[in-house]
Structure formats: structure tokens, C-alpha cells
Amino acid sequence: MIYVGGVPVLDENSSSSLSSSSQGSSLLLDVMSHPVITLASDSFKNLEEKNVSFDESDSESSTKDRYVYIFQREFAVVNPALVDFVGTDEATTCVGLVIRNRKSGMTSVAHMDSPEIVDLGISQMLSLVLEDDVDAELDVHMVGGYEDVDIKNADGSGGDYAKPEGYSFPLCCKLVETLQKRREYFHIQTLFILGHNTKLDAQANTCPIFNGCLVNTSTGAIFPASFDRTSRCPDEIVRRIRVSSSFLDSSWKGKLLDTYDTKTDRFIIAPCRWTMRLVEYVWELNQLSDEEILTNCSTSPSAEGPDFVDNSRRIWEYLLKHPDWSKTFPKRQPRVFERTVDGHWKKC
């Protein structure tokens, strides 16, 4: 059940003959237009974006605080006794979802990229956040999912989630609809998505105002944030490859990628396989121009960050250099990283 301003949001269409997607659309638009949410969005928009970097040459960077970073389709549940900040970025048509237990401070962050992973994904996120207390009060934040289509024309009449008009709107609908249907108590604090998170660039293309967020696990405060190559860690390239590989692995169907171990404060990257067919495919992709890569490999070509193409090429070059997945995961063992005293990560 969703609450806004401490009051439950009643879904007037829940018992109607409207399709599930239409109900989700109506509910989402109702919540987004709520005065409390509108005010929260205005406040979030005025916050200064935090740039997280572990570059030792940067005098402003510091790793004294303990961070956990989440890539696309990943999630993590963090304990405030072990982790100070948790966050994600690169969410254009994806959504960064935060669920935090008000009492314990246990915080879960996921980088949702598809409606198909929402149902199981939220259950995964809640596995350690609830701590056996089904009546726990949970704060919820969503950041990302800019308005890549005109939502006035995305009213759900076009069918189910499998054939959406655009990417952000059906994902946001599914997230809000799923939270509403569950029995837990979800207090929506931030809904910085769609129209709230959309601006025009110099070429008059719509793009997100912010594509990432950072949560202070002790206080629950949330900030817009961006990360760089030094802070998107550990094991950046292999974790990015896992996103693509997971689509070919039936054991991950409908699920978020479990990467971080809450109790030990370690990253445990489970083995993933890639085929020669994938390697051959990325060789072809690597021949494309930068513009062609954006067009063919992004759901939001005009809204991607400046390092999108470079990140894509680095992934492909790794696969071309390491075509045999078992060399990356010897003896089919996970890649394990533990935190050092200075806040970095080292491979065990």
C-alpha cells in the first residue's frame, strides 16, 4: 500500500474494468500530481548534484566514507553500520528505486530497467529490509525515468507493458502499481521521474535533469548524484557484462542481479557465461561509428552521458580480449571483493 504525506493513496480504479496498465497509468499520474510529491520534486530539483569520485589526484575526493555502487539491473541491501552511502546513476529511461526501513535504517537500492523485473525485484529488495517485520514503515524514493514520450498520449490504451510507447512510462507505472498492490507500508517521499525529471537540451531534445541518486544510510537523506569510472566499482566491466549475459541465463529471468553481500560488506560477483555468438556480435558492434552505437545500443540516444560510447567500447574490447568466460571466472568461482581500510575495494 502506498502512502503520501502519511495518508494512504486510494486507487479508485482498482475494482474497475480497466486493464492493469490503464490502472497503473491512472495511479501513477494521481501520485505524481499530489501536492506533497510536487513540492518534494521541486525541492529535489534545487539540490546540488553530488559528484562522487575516488580519484586520488582530486583534492575534493575522499574514500573515508564507505560507498556501495549499483549498476543497471543490480540491487543491494546495505546496513548503515557498515555502509555510509549507497547509490546508482546512468538511469535515463531506467529508474533508481530506494526502499529504506525507517526504524532500522536498512536500505535497499535497485537500478530497475524493465517492467518484467519489478515484481520479483521488489521482493528481492525487501528480503533483508523488512527484518521479519511486515508492518515496518518504509520510505521510498524513485529517481530517473525521464519523459521520453508525451505521457498524455501514453494512457495505457496501447496494450500491455510488453509493447509500450517509450520506455520510462510503462516502467514507472509498473513500479507504482506493484507497490500499491503489496501489503507493506510504502511512504513515497521522492518521485523524481517523468515530467518532474525532464528538461530540454540545447538541441531541444528532452533529457533527464538528474540520472542518479545517493542515499545517506544513517539519515535517509537522498541527493541527486553522478559517479565516475573510479567510483563505479568494484569490477566495473565484468558487472556491466553480466547485465547482457543475464538475458541469456534463465535462472535470472525476471530477477535483479544479486551482487553485494549485506552481512559481510563484500561484493560477490557470481559467474556468468558469454558465448562466442555474443563475442562475434560485439565485434560487429565495435565497427560502428559513435553515432551508430548510440542509435543501436541505447533506449535514449539523445540523453545518454558523454561516456556511454566509451563504456560500450570498453565492454566489447574486454569480451574480444577474453572470449572464454571461464578465464574470468576460473573454476566457475565468483569474483569476491572486500573493502580496504581506506575505503577502496580489493579482490580476494
mmCIF file of C-alpha atoms in Angstrom:
data_model
loop_
_atom_site.group_PDB
_atom_site.id
_atom_site.type_symbol
_atom_site.label_atom_id
_atom_site.label_comp_id
_atom_site.label_asym_id
_atom_site.label_seq_id
_atom_site.Cartn_x
_atom_site.Cartn_y
_atom_site.Cartn_z
ATOM 1 C CA MET A 1 0.000 0.000 0.000
ATOM 2 C CA ILE A 2 1.272 3.449 -0.956
ATOM 3 C CA TYR A 3 1.148 6.410 1.432
ATOM 4 C CA VAL A 4 1.789 10.055 0.591
ATOM 5 C CA GLY A 5 2.068 12.586 3.394
ATOM 6 C CA GLY A 6 1.129 9.855 5.847
ATOM 7 C CA VAL A 7 -2.199 9.210 4.111
ATOM 8 C CA PRO A 8 -2.947 6.049 2.106
ATOM 9 C CA VAL A 9 -3.427 6.571 -1.612
ATOM 10 C CA LEU A 10 -6.715 5.055 -2.661
ATOM 11 C CA ASP A 11 -6.776 3.596 -6.158
ATOM 12 C CA GLU A 12 -10.297 4.387 -7.364
ATOM 13 C CA ASN A 13 -9.804 2.226 -10.454
ATOM 14 C CA SER A 14 -8.637 -0.919 -8.651
ATOM 15 C CA SER A 15 -12.036 -2.577 -8.930
ATOM 16 C CA SER A 16 -12.928 -1.202 -12.349
ATOM 17 C CA SER A 17 -12.866 -2.956 -15.689
ATOM 18 C CA LEU A 18 -9.803 -1.002 -16.810
ATOM 19 C CA SER A 19 -6.793 -3.017 -17.904
ATOM 20 C CA SER A 20 -3.885 -3.407 -15.493
ATOM 21 C CA SER A 21 -1.738 -0.984 -17.480
ATOM 22 C CA SER A 22 -4.522 1.633 -17.519
ATOM 23 C CA GLN A 23 -4.943 1.313 -13.758
ATOM 24 C CA GLY A 24 -1.202 1.719 -13.304
ATOM 25 C CA SER A 25 -1.214 4.816 -15.523
ATOM 26 C CA SER A 26 -4.048 6.432 -13.589
ATOM 27 C CA LEU A 27 -2.472 5.662 -10.225
ATOM 28 C CA LEU A 28 0.928 6.979 -11.290
ATOM 29 C CA LEU A 29 -0.462 10.242 -12.608
ATOM 30 C CA ASP A 30 -2.531 10.715 -9.432
ATOM 31 C CA VAL A 31 0.501 10.211 -7.197
ATOM 32 C CA MET A 32 2.771 12.399 -9.329
ATOM 33 C CA SER A 33 0.301 15.277 -9.187
ATOM 34 C CA HIS A 34 -0.101 15.066 -5.396
ATOM 35 C CA PRO A 35 0.920 18.406 -3.824
ATOM 36 C CA VAL A 36 3.330 16.684 -1.410
ATOM 37 C CA ILE A 37 5.097 14.913 -4.285
ATOM 38 C CA THR A 38 5.175 18.046 -6.433
ATOM 39 C CA LEU A 39 6.747 20.015 -3.578
ATOM 40 C CA ALA A 40 9.275 17.240 -2.920
ATOM 41 C CA SER A 41 10.209 17.189 -6.608
ATOM 42 C CA ASP A 42 10.758 20.940 -6.648
ATOM 43 C CA SER A 43 12.978 20.641 -3.586
ATOM 44 C CA PHE A 44 14.966 17.747 -5.079
ATOM 45 C CA LYS A 45 15.425 19.669 -8.340
ATOM 46 C CA ASN A 46 17.047 22.530 -6.409
ATOM 47 C CA LEU A 47 19.616 20.305 -4.688
ATOM 48 C CA GLU A 48 23.185 20.409 -5.903
ATOM 49 C CA GLU A 49 24.227 17.211 -7.657
ATOM 50 C CA LYS A 50 26.916 15.331 -5.752
ATOM 51 C CA ASN A 51 29.799 14.174 -7.941
ATOM 52 C CA VAL A 52 31.273 11.032 -6.401
ATOM 53 C CA SER A 53 34.881 10.302 -7.343
ATOM 54 C CA PHE A 54 37.648 8.239 -5.768
ATOM 55 C CA ASP A 55 40.311 9.919 -7.898
ATOM 56 C CA GLU A 56 43.261 10.332 -5.560
ATOM 57 C CA SER A 57 44.509 13.311 -7.586
ATOM 58 C CA ASP A 58 41.252 15.131 -6.854
ATOM 59 C CA SER A 59 41.681 17.103 -3.651
ATOM 60 C CA GLU A 60 37.916 17.098 -3.095
ATOM 61 C CA SER A 61 37.526 13.335 -3.402
ATOM 62 C CA SER A 62 37.568 11.140 -0.336
ATOM 63 C CA THR A 63 37.026 7.465 0.344
ATOM 64 C CA LYS A 64 36.843 7.819 4.114
ATOM 65 C CA ASP A 65 33.127 7.194 3.749
ATOM 66 C CA ARG A 66 32.030 3.689 2.777
ATOM 67 C CA TYR A 67 30.147 3.524 -0.507
ATOM 68 C CA VAL A 68 28.234 0.857 -2.408
ATOM 69 C CA TYR A 69 27.548 1.465 -6.089
ATOM 70 C CA ILE A 70 24.774 -0.238 -8.082
ATOM 71 C CA PHE A 71 24.873 -0.869 -11.848
ATOM 72 C CA GLN A 72 21.927 -1.442 -14.180
ATOM 73 C CA ARG A 73 19.666 -4.357 -13.172
ATOM 74 C CA GLU A 74 21.540 -4.793 -9.874
ATOM 75 C CA PHE A 75 20.319 -4.292 -6.325
ATOM 76 C CA ALA A 76 21.893 -4.194 -2.887
ATOM 77 C CA VAL A 77 20.623 -4.115 0.684
ATOM 78 C CA VAL A 78 23.034 -2.229 2.928
ATOM 79 C CA ASN A 79 23.395 -1.978 6.685
ATOM 80 C CA PRO A 80 24.053 1.590 7.941
ATOM 81 C CA ALA A 81 26.514 0.145 10.450
ATOM 82 C CA LEU A 82 28.702 -0.999 7.544
ATOM 83 C CA VAL A 83 27.882 1.397 4.696
ATOM 84 C CA ASP A 84 27.604 5.191 4.745
ATOM 85 C CA PHE A 85 26.289 5.851 1.236
ATOM 86 C CA VAL A 86 24.656 3.770 -1.484
ATOM 87 C CA GLY A 87 23.734 4.961 -4.935
ATOM 88 C CA THR A 88 23.377 4.496 -8.663
ATOM 89 C CA ASP A 89 23.402 6.606 -11.816
ATOM 90 C CA GLU A 90 23.174 6.277 -15.628
ATOM 91 C CA ALA A 91 19.391 5.995 -15.250
ATOM 92 C CA THR A 92 17.816 7.713 -18.252
ATOM 93 C CA THR A 93 14.824 5.514 -19.054
ATOM 94 C CA CYS A 94 15.693 3.284 -16.077
ATOM 95 C CA VAL A 95 14.686 4.125 -12.501
ATOM 96 C CA GLY A 96 16.774 4.168 -9.346
ATOM 97 C CA LEU A 97 14.485 2.752 -6.641
ATOM 98 C CA VAL A 98 15.269 3.243 -2.952
ATOM 99 C CA ILE A 99 13.433 1.468 -0.122
ATOM 100 C CA ARG A 100 14.550 2.237 3.457
ATOM 101 C CA ASN A 101 13.322 0.849 6.767
ATOM 102 C CA ARG A 102 12.605 3.894 8.949
ATOM 103 C CA LYS A 103 13.346 2.044 12.174
ATOM 104 C CA SER A 104 16.489 0.080 11.367
ATOM 105 C CA GLY A 105 17.915 2.198 8.556
ATOM 106 C CA MET A 106 18.393 -0.903 6.393
ATOM 107 C CA THR A 107 18.407 0.465 2.859
ATOM 108 C CA SER A 108 17.875 -1.243 -0.468
ATOM 109 C CA VAL A 109 18.699 0.356 -3.807
ATOM 110 C CA ALA A 110 17.939 -1.109 -7.229
ATOM 111 C CA HIS A 111 18.533 0.059 -10.781
ATOM 112 C CA MET A 112 15.298 -1.034 -12.456
ATOM 113 C CA ASP A 113 15.467 -1.299 -16.247
ATOM 114 C CA SER A 114 12.317 -3.178 -17.238
ATOM 115 C CA PRO A 115 8.743 -3.784 -16.038
ATOM 116 C CA GLU A 116 9.441 -7.524 -16.288
ATOM 117 C CA ILE A 117 11.773 -7.482 -13.257
ATOM 118 C CA VAL A 118 9.651 -5.320 -10.971
ATOM 119 C CA ASP A 119 7.541 -7.961 -9.180
ATOM 120 C CA LEU A 120 10.367 -10.321 -8.221
ATOM 121 C CA GLY A 121 12.822 -7.447 -7.946
ATOM 122 C CA ILE A 122 10.882 -5.666 -5.202
ATOM 123 C CA SER A 123 10.559 -8.951 -3.302
ATOM 124 C CA GLN A 124 14.343 -9.337 -3.541
ATOM 125 C CA MET A 125 14.850 -5.783 -2.281
ATOM 126 C CA LEU A 126 12.590 -6.372 0.728
ATOM 127 C CA SER A 127 14.203 -9.681 1.728
ATOM 128 C CA LEU A 128 16.512 -8.063 4.300
ATOM 129 C CA VAL A 129 14.948 -4.617 4.624
ATOM 130 C CA LEU A 130 11.851 -5.828 6.474
ATOM 131 C CA GLU A 131 13.826 -7.879 9.033
ATOM 132 C CA ASP A 132 10.780 -10.120 9.657
ATOM 133 C CA ASP A 133 8.638 -7.074 10.436
ATOM 134 C CA VAL A 134 5.910 -6.997 7.789
ATOM 135 C CA ASP A 135 4.451 -3.896 9.430
ATOM 136 C CA ALA A 136 7.662 -1.863 9.073
ATOM 137 C CA GLU A 137 7.305 1.699 7.794
ATOM 138 C CA LEU A 138 9.260 2.010 4.542
ATOM 139 C CA ASP A 139 10.370 5.218 2.861
ATOM 140 C CA VAL A 140 10.509 5.077 -0.946
ATOM 141 C CA HIS A 141 12.339 7.242 -3.474
ATOM 142 C CA MET A 142 12.442 6.998 -7.269
ATOM 143 C CA VAL A 143 14.874 8.931 -9.469
ATOM 144 C CA GLY A 144 15.387 8.658 -13.227
ATOM 145 C CA GLY A 145 12.967 7.611 -15.949
ATOM 146 C CA TYR A 146 12.701 10.938 -17.758
ATOM 147 C CA GLU A 147 9.758 11.644 -20.064
ATOM 148 C CA ASP A 148 10.959 10.045 -23.309
ATOM 149 C CA VAL A 149 7.435 10.299 -24.767
ATOM 150 C CA ASP A 150 4.492 12.579 -24.177
ATOM 151 C CA ILE A 151 2.723 10.835 -21.287
ATOM 152 C CA LYS A 152 -0.568 12.471 -22.241
ATOM 153 C CA ASN A 153 -0.510 10.040 -25.157
ATOM 154 C CA ALA A 154 0.704 7.114 -23.047
ATOM 155 C CA ASP A 155 -2.523 6.365 -21.210
ATOM 156 C CA GLY A 156 -2.243 2.603 -21.326
ATOM 157 C CA SER A 157 -4.719 2.227 -24.176
ATOM 158 C CA GLY A 158 -1.990 0.871 -26.412
ATOM 159 C CA GLY A 159 -1.902 -2.507 -24.678
ATOM 160 C CA ASP A 160 0.208 -4.227 -22.081
ATOM 161 C CA TYR A 161 3.715 -3.492 -20.843
ATOM 162 C CA ALA A 162 5.315 -5.694 -23.465
ATOM 163 C CA LYS A 163 4.629 -3.142 -26.230
ATOM 164 C CA PRO A 164 4.912 0.270 -24.592
ATOM 165 C CA GLU A 165 5.115 3.678 -26.200
ATOM 166 C CA GLY A 166 8.531 4.636 -24.912
ATOM 167 C CA TYR A 167 10.408 3.053 -22.006
ATOM 168 C CA SER A 168 10.146 5.228 -18.904
ATOM 169 C CA PHE A 169 6.393 5.483 -18.544
ATOM 170 C CA PRO A 170 5.494 1.761 -18.500
ATOM 171 C CA LEU A 171 8.333 1.065 -16.044
ATOM 172 C CA CYS A 172 7.207 3.843 -13.706
ATOM 173 C CA CYS A 173 3.595 2.650 -13.968
ATOM 174 C CA LYS A 174 4.590 -0.881 -13.071
ATOM 175 C CA LEU A 175 6.671 0.244 -10.078
ATOM 176 C CA VAL A 176 3.885 2.330 -8.540
ATOM 177 C CA GLU A 177 1.240 -0.269 -9.307
ATOM 178 C CA THR A 178 3.286 -3.061 -7.699
ATOM 179 C CA LEU A 179 3.976 -1.064 -4.539
ATOM 180 C CA GLN A 180 0.275 -0.259 -4.251
ATOM 181 C CA LYS A 181 -0.762 -3.908 -4.516
ATOM 182 C CA ARG A 182 1.672 -5.189 -1.894
ATOM 183 C CA ARG A 183 0.715 -5.376 1.783
ATOM 184 C CA GLU A 184 3.750 -3.483 3.116
ATOM 185 C CA TYR A 185 3.588 0.213 4.060
ATOM 186 C CA PHE A 186 5.385 2.288 1.420
ATOM 187 C CA HIS A 187 5.724 6.007 2.130
ATOM 188 C CA ILE A 188 6.541 7.767 -1.150
ATOM 189 C CA GLN A 189 8.979 10.573 -0.365
ATOM 190 C CA THR A 190 10.513 11.302 -3.767
ATOM 191 C CA LEU A 191 9.087 10.646 -7.216
ATOM 192 C CA PHE A 192 11.595 12.478 -9.381
ATOM 193 C CA ILE A 193 10.634 10.773 -12.624
ATOM 194 C CA LEU A 194 8.928 11.554 -15.956
ATOM 195 C CA GLY A 195 7.836 15.203 -16.166
ATOM 196 C CA HIS A 196 9.391 16.099 -12.821
ATOM 197 C CA ASN A 197 12.789 14.956 -14.136
ATOM 198 C CA THR A 198 12.717 16.276 -17.702
ATOM 199 C CA LYS A 199 14.306 19.277 -19.382
ATOM 200 C CA LEU A 200 15.254 20.346 -22.905
ATOM 201 C CA ASP A 201 18.865 20.325 -24.043
ATOM 202 C CA ALA A 202 20.464 22.806 -26.448
ATOM 203 C CA GLN A 203 19.046 20.875 -29.417
ATOM 204 C CA ALA A 204 15.528 20.898 -27.904
ATOM 205 C CA ASN A 205 15.699 17.177 -27.098
ATOM 206 C CA THR A 206 14.112 16.003 -23.867
ATOM 207 C CA CYS A 207 16.600 14.614 -21.348
ATOM 208 C CA PRO A 208 16.767 13.927 -17.604
ATOM 209 C CA ILE A 209 17.658 16.656 -15.146
ATOM 210 C CA PHE A 210 19.348 14.035 -12.961
ATOM 211 C CA ASN A 211 20.090 10.403 -13.769
ATOM 212 C CA GLY A 212 21.374 9.206 -10.413
ATOM 213 C CA CYS A 213 20.930 9.391 -6.671
ATOM 214 C CA LEU A 214 22.889 8.873 -3.472
ATOM 215 C CA VAL A 215 21.405 7.864 -0.119
ATOM 216 C CA ASN A 216 22.870 8.627 3.298
ATOM 217 C CA THR A 217 22.077 5.371 5.081
ATOM 218 C CA SER A 218 22.225 6.887 8.580
ATOM 219 C CA THR A 219 19.828 9.767 7.987
ATOM 220 C CA GLY A 220 17.881 8.520 4.972
ATOM 221 C CA ALA A 221 18.600 11.757 3.112
ATOM 222 C CA ILE A 222 18.722 11.437 -0.679
ATOM 223 C CA PHE A 223 20.632 13.595 -3.141
ATOM 224 C CA PRO A 224 20.994 13.764 -6.915
ATOM 225 C CA ALA A 225 24.345 12.235 -7.786
ATOM 226 C CA SER A 226 26.704 11.243 -10.552
ATOM 227 C CA PHE A 227 29.629 8.839 -10.392
ATOM 228 C CA ASP A 228 32.749 8.421 -12.494
ATOM 229 C CA ARG A 229 34.886 5.465 -13.519
ATOM 230 C CA THR A 230 36.748 5.500 -10.193
ATOM 231 C CA SER A 231 33.586 5.298 -8.074
ATOM 232 C CA ARG A 232 31.593 2.881 -10.254
ATOM 233 C CA CYS A 233 33.300 -0.037 -8.594
ATOM 234 C CA PRO A 234 34.396 -2.690 -7.929
ATOM 235 C CA ASP A 235 34.776 -4.833 -11.065
ATOM 236 C CA GLU A 236 33.032 -2.355 -13.354
ATOM 237 C CA ILE A 237 33.476 -4.066 -16.718
ATOM 238 C CA VAL A 238 32.565 -7.592 -15.575
ATOM 239 C CA ARG A 239 29.469 -6.302 -13.793
ATOM 240 C CA ARG A 240 28.407 -4.408 -16.917
ATOM 241 C CA ILE A 241 28.886 -7.596 -18.967
ATOM 242 C CA ARG A 242 26.689 -9.509 -16.501
ATOM 243 C CA VAL A 243 23.749 -7.321 -17.469
ATOM 244 C CA SER A 244 23.906 -8.535 -21.061
ATOM 245 C CA SER A 245 24.739 -12.109 -20.094
ATOM 246 C CA SER A 246 21.812 -12.331 -17.671
ATOM 247 C CA PHE A 247 19.329 -12.056 -20.541
ATOM 248 C CA LEU A 248 20.638 -15.402 -21.818
ATOM 249 C CA ASP A 249 20.518 -17.087 -18.386
ATOM 250 C CA SER A 250 17.075 -18.453 -17.481
ATOM 251 C CA SER A 251 17.978 -18.533 -13.783
ATOM 252 C CA TRP A 252 17.966 -14.708 -13.761
ATOM 253 C CA LYS A 253 14.685 -14.302 -15.652
ATOM 254 C CA GLY A 254 12.529 -11.666 -14.008
ATOM 255 C CA LYS A 255 15.120 -11.026 -11.287
ATOM 256 C CA LEU A 256 17.555 -8.338 -10.255
ATOM 257 C CA LEU A 257 21.232 -9.255 -10.153
ATOM 258 C CA ASP A 258 22.385 -10.004 -6.622
ATOM 259 C CA THR A 259 25.915 -8.611 -6.299
ATOM 260 C CA TYR A 260 26.526 -7.353 -2.758
ATOM 261 C CA ASP A 261 26.577 -9.418 0.446
ATOM 262 C CA THR A 262 24.866 -7.416 3.173
ATOM 263 C CA LYS A 263 26.248 -9.258 6.202
ATOM 264 C CA THR A 264 29.922 -9.319 5.188
ATOM 265 C CA ASP A 265 30.094 -5.998 3.307
ATOM 266 C CA ARG A 266 31.620 -7.727 0.288
ATOM 267 C CA PHE A 267 30.852 -7.806 -3.404
ATOM 268 C CA ILE A 268 30.349 -11.341 -4.675
ATOM 269 C CA ILE A 269 30.090 -11.386 -8.460
ATOM 270 C CA ALA A 270 28.503 -14.706 -9.399
ATOM 271 C CA PRO A 271 29.849 -16.427 -12.539
ATOM 272 C CA CYS A 272 28.183 -15.541 -15.805
ATOM 273 C CA ARG A 273 28.733 -17.071 -19.207
ATOM 274 C CA TRP A 274 29.076 -15.447 -22.580
ATOM 275 C CA THR A 275 29.025 -17.277 -25.858
ATOM 276 C CA MET A 276 31.132 -16.963 -28.989
ATOM 277 C CA ARG A 277 27.969 -15.748 -30.659
ATOM 278 C CA LEU A 278 27.970 -12.771 -28.309
ATOM 279 C CA VAL A 279 31.670 -12.173 -28.930
ATOM 280 C CA GLU A 280 31.090 -12.194 -32.685
ATOM 281 C CA TYR A 281 28.169 -9.818 -32.264
ATOM 282 C CA VAL A 282 30.169 -7.294 -30.236
ATOM 283 C CA TRP A 283 32.934 -7.416 -32.839
ATOM 284 C CA GLU A 284 30.358 -6.195 -35.341
ATOM 285 C CA LEU A 285 29.108 -3.540 -32.927
ATOM 286 C CA ASN A 286 32.637 -2.319 -32.357
ATOM 287 C CA GLN A 287 32.902 -1.470 -36.055
ATOM 288 C CA LEU A 288 30.076 1.050 -35.768
ATOM 289 C CA SER A 289 30.590 4.778 -35.538
ATOM 290 C CA ASP A 290 29.884 6.572 -32.263
ATOM 291 C CA GLU A 291 26.596 7.892 -33.629
ATOM 292 C CA GLU A 292 25.557 4.422 -34.783
ATOM 293 C CA ILE A 293 26.377 2.976 -31.345
ATOM 294 C CA LEU A 294 24.079 5.496 -29.681
ATOM 295 C CA THR A 295 21.301 4.777 -32.157
ATOM 296 C CA ASN A 296 21.566 0.988 -31.962
ATOM 297 C CA CYS A 297 22.550 0.399 -28.319
ATOM 298 C CA SER A 298 20.646 2.980 -26.281
ATOM 299 C CA THR A 299 16.983 3.402 -25.385
ATOM 300 C CA SER A 300 17.629 7.166 -25.179
ATOM 301 C CA PRO A 301 20.323 8.146 -27.719
ATOM 302 C CA SER A 302 19.936 11.878 -27.240
ATOM 303 C CA ALA A 303 20.003 11.670 -23.439
ATOM 304 C CA GLU A 304 22.997 9.459 -22.706
ATOM 305 C CA GLY A 305 26.005 10.680 -20.771
ATOM 306 C CA PRO A 306 29.224 11.621 -22.575
ATOM 307 C CA ASP A 307 30.894 8.329 -21.605
ATOM 308 C CA PHE A 308 28.195 5.988 -22.964
ATOM 309 C CA VAL A 309 30.035 5.110 -26.169
ATOM 310 C CA ASP A 310 33.387 4.780 -24.410
ATOM 311 C CA ASN A 311 31.854 2.455 -21.794
ATOM 312 C CA SER A 312 30.281 0.343 -24.536
ATOM 313 C CA ARG A 313 33.568 0.018 -26.390
ATOM 314 C CA ARG A 314 35.432 -0.927 -23.209
ATOM 315 C CA ILE A 315 32.932 -3.751 -22.596
ATOM 316 C CA TRP A 316 33.283 -5.026 -26.146
ATOM 317 C CA GLU A 317 37.068 -4.832 -26.057
ATOM 318 C CA TYR A 318 37.099 -6.886 -22.864
ATOM 319 C CA LEU A 319 34.922 -9.557 -24.474
ATOM 320 C CA LEU A 320 37.100 -9.616 -27.579
ATOM 321 C CA LYS A 321 40.204 -9.942 -25.408
ATOM 322 C CA HIS A 322 38.600 -12.548 -23.115
ATOM 323 C CA PRO A 323 36.266 -14.620 -25.333
ATOM 324 C CA ASP A 324 36.384 -17.552 -22.887
ATOM 325 C CA TRP A 325 34.228 -16.659 -19.880
ATOM 326 C CA SER A 326 35.909 -19.321 -17.714
ATOM 327 C CA LYS A 327 39.125 -17.293 -17.748
ATOM 328 C CA THR A 328 37.264 -14.505 -15.977
ATOM 329 C CA PHE A 329 35.660 -16.980 -13.561
ATOM 330 C CA PRO A 330 38.287 -19.724 -13.000
ATOM 331 C CA LYS A 331 36.787 -22.984 -11.750
ATOM 332 C CA ARG A 332 33.390 -21.278 -12.030
ATOM 333 C CA GLN A 333 34.034 -19.408 -8.795
ATOM 334 C CA PRO A 334 32.632 -15.946 -8.051
ATOM 335 C CA ARG A 335 34.816 -12.873 -8.074
ATOM 336 C CA VAL A 336 34.927 -11.600 -4.468
ATOM 337 C CA PHE A 337 35.928 -8.096 -3.380
ATOM 338 C CA GLU A 338 36.345 -6.854 0.176
ATOM 339 C CA ARG A 339 36.661 -3.328 1.473
ATOM 340 C CA THR A 340 40.066 -1.974 2.464
ATOM 341 C CA VAL A 341 40.716 0.353 5.391
ATOM 342 C CA ASP A 342 40.952 3.344 3.045
ATOM 343 C CA GLY A 343 37.537 2.680 1.528
ATOM 344 C CA HIS A 344 38.653 1.063 -1.729
ATOM 345 C CA TRP A 345 37.920 -2.488 -2.836
ATOM 346 C CA LYS A 346 40.405 -5.301 -3.345
ATOM 347 C CA LYS A 347 39.898 -8.664 -4.996
ATOM 348 C CA CYS A 348 40.172 -11.589 -2.588
#
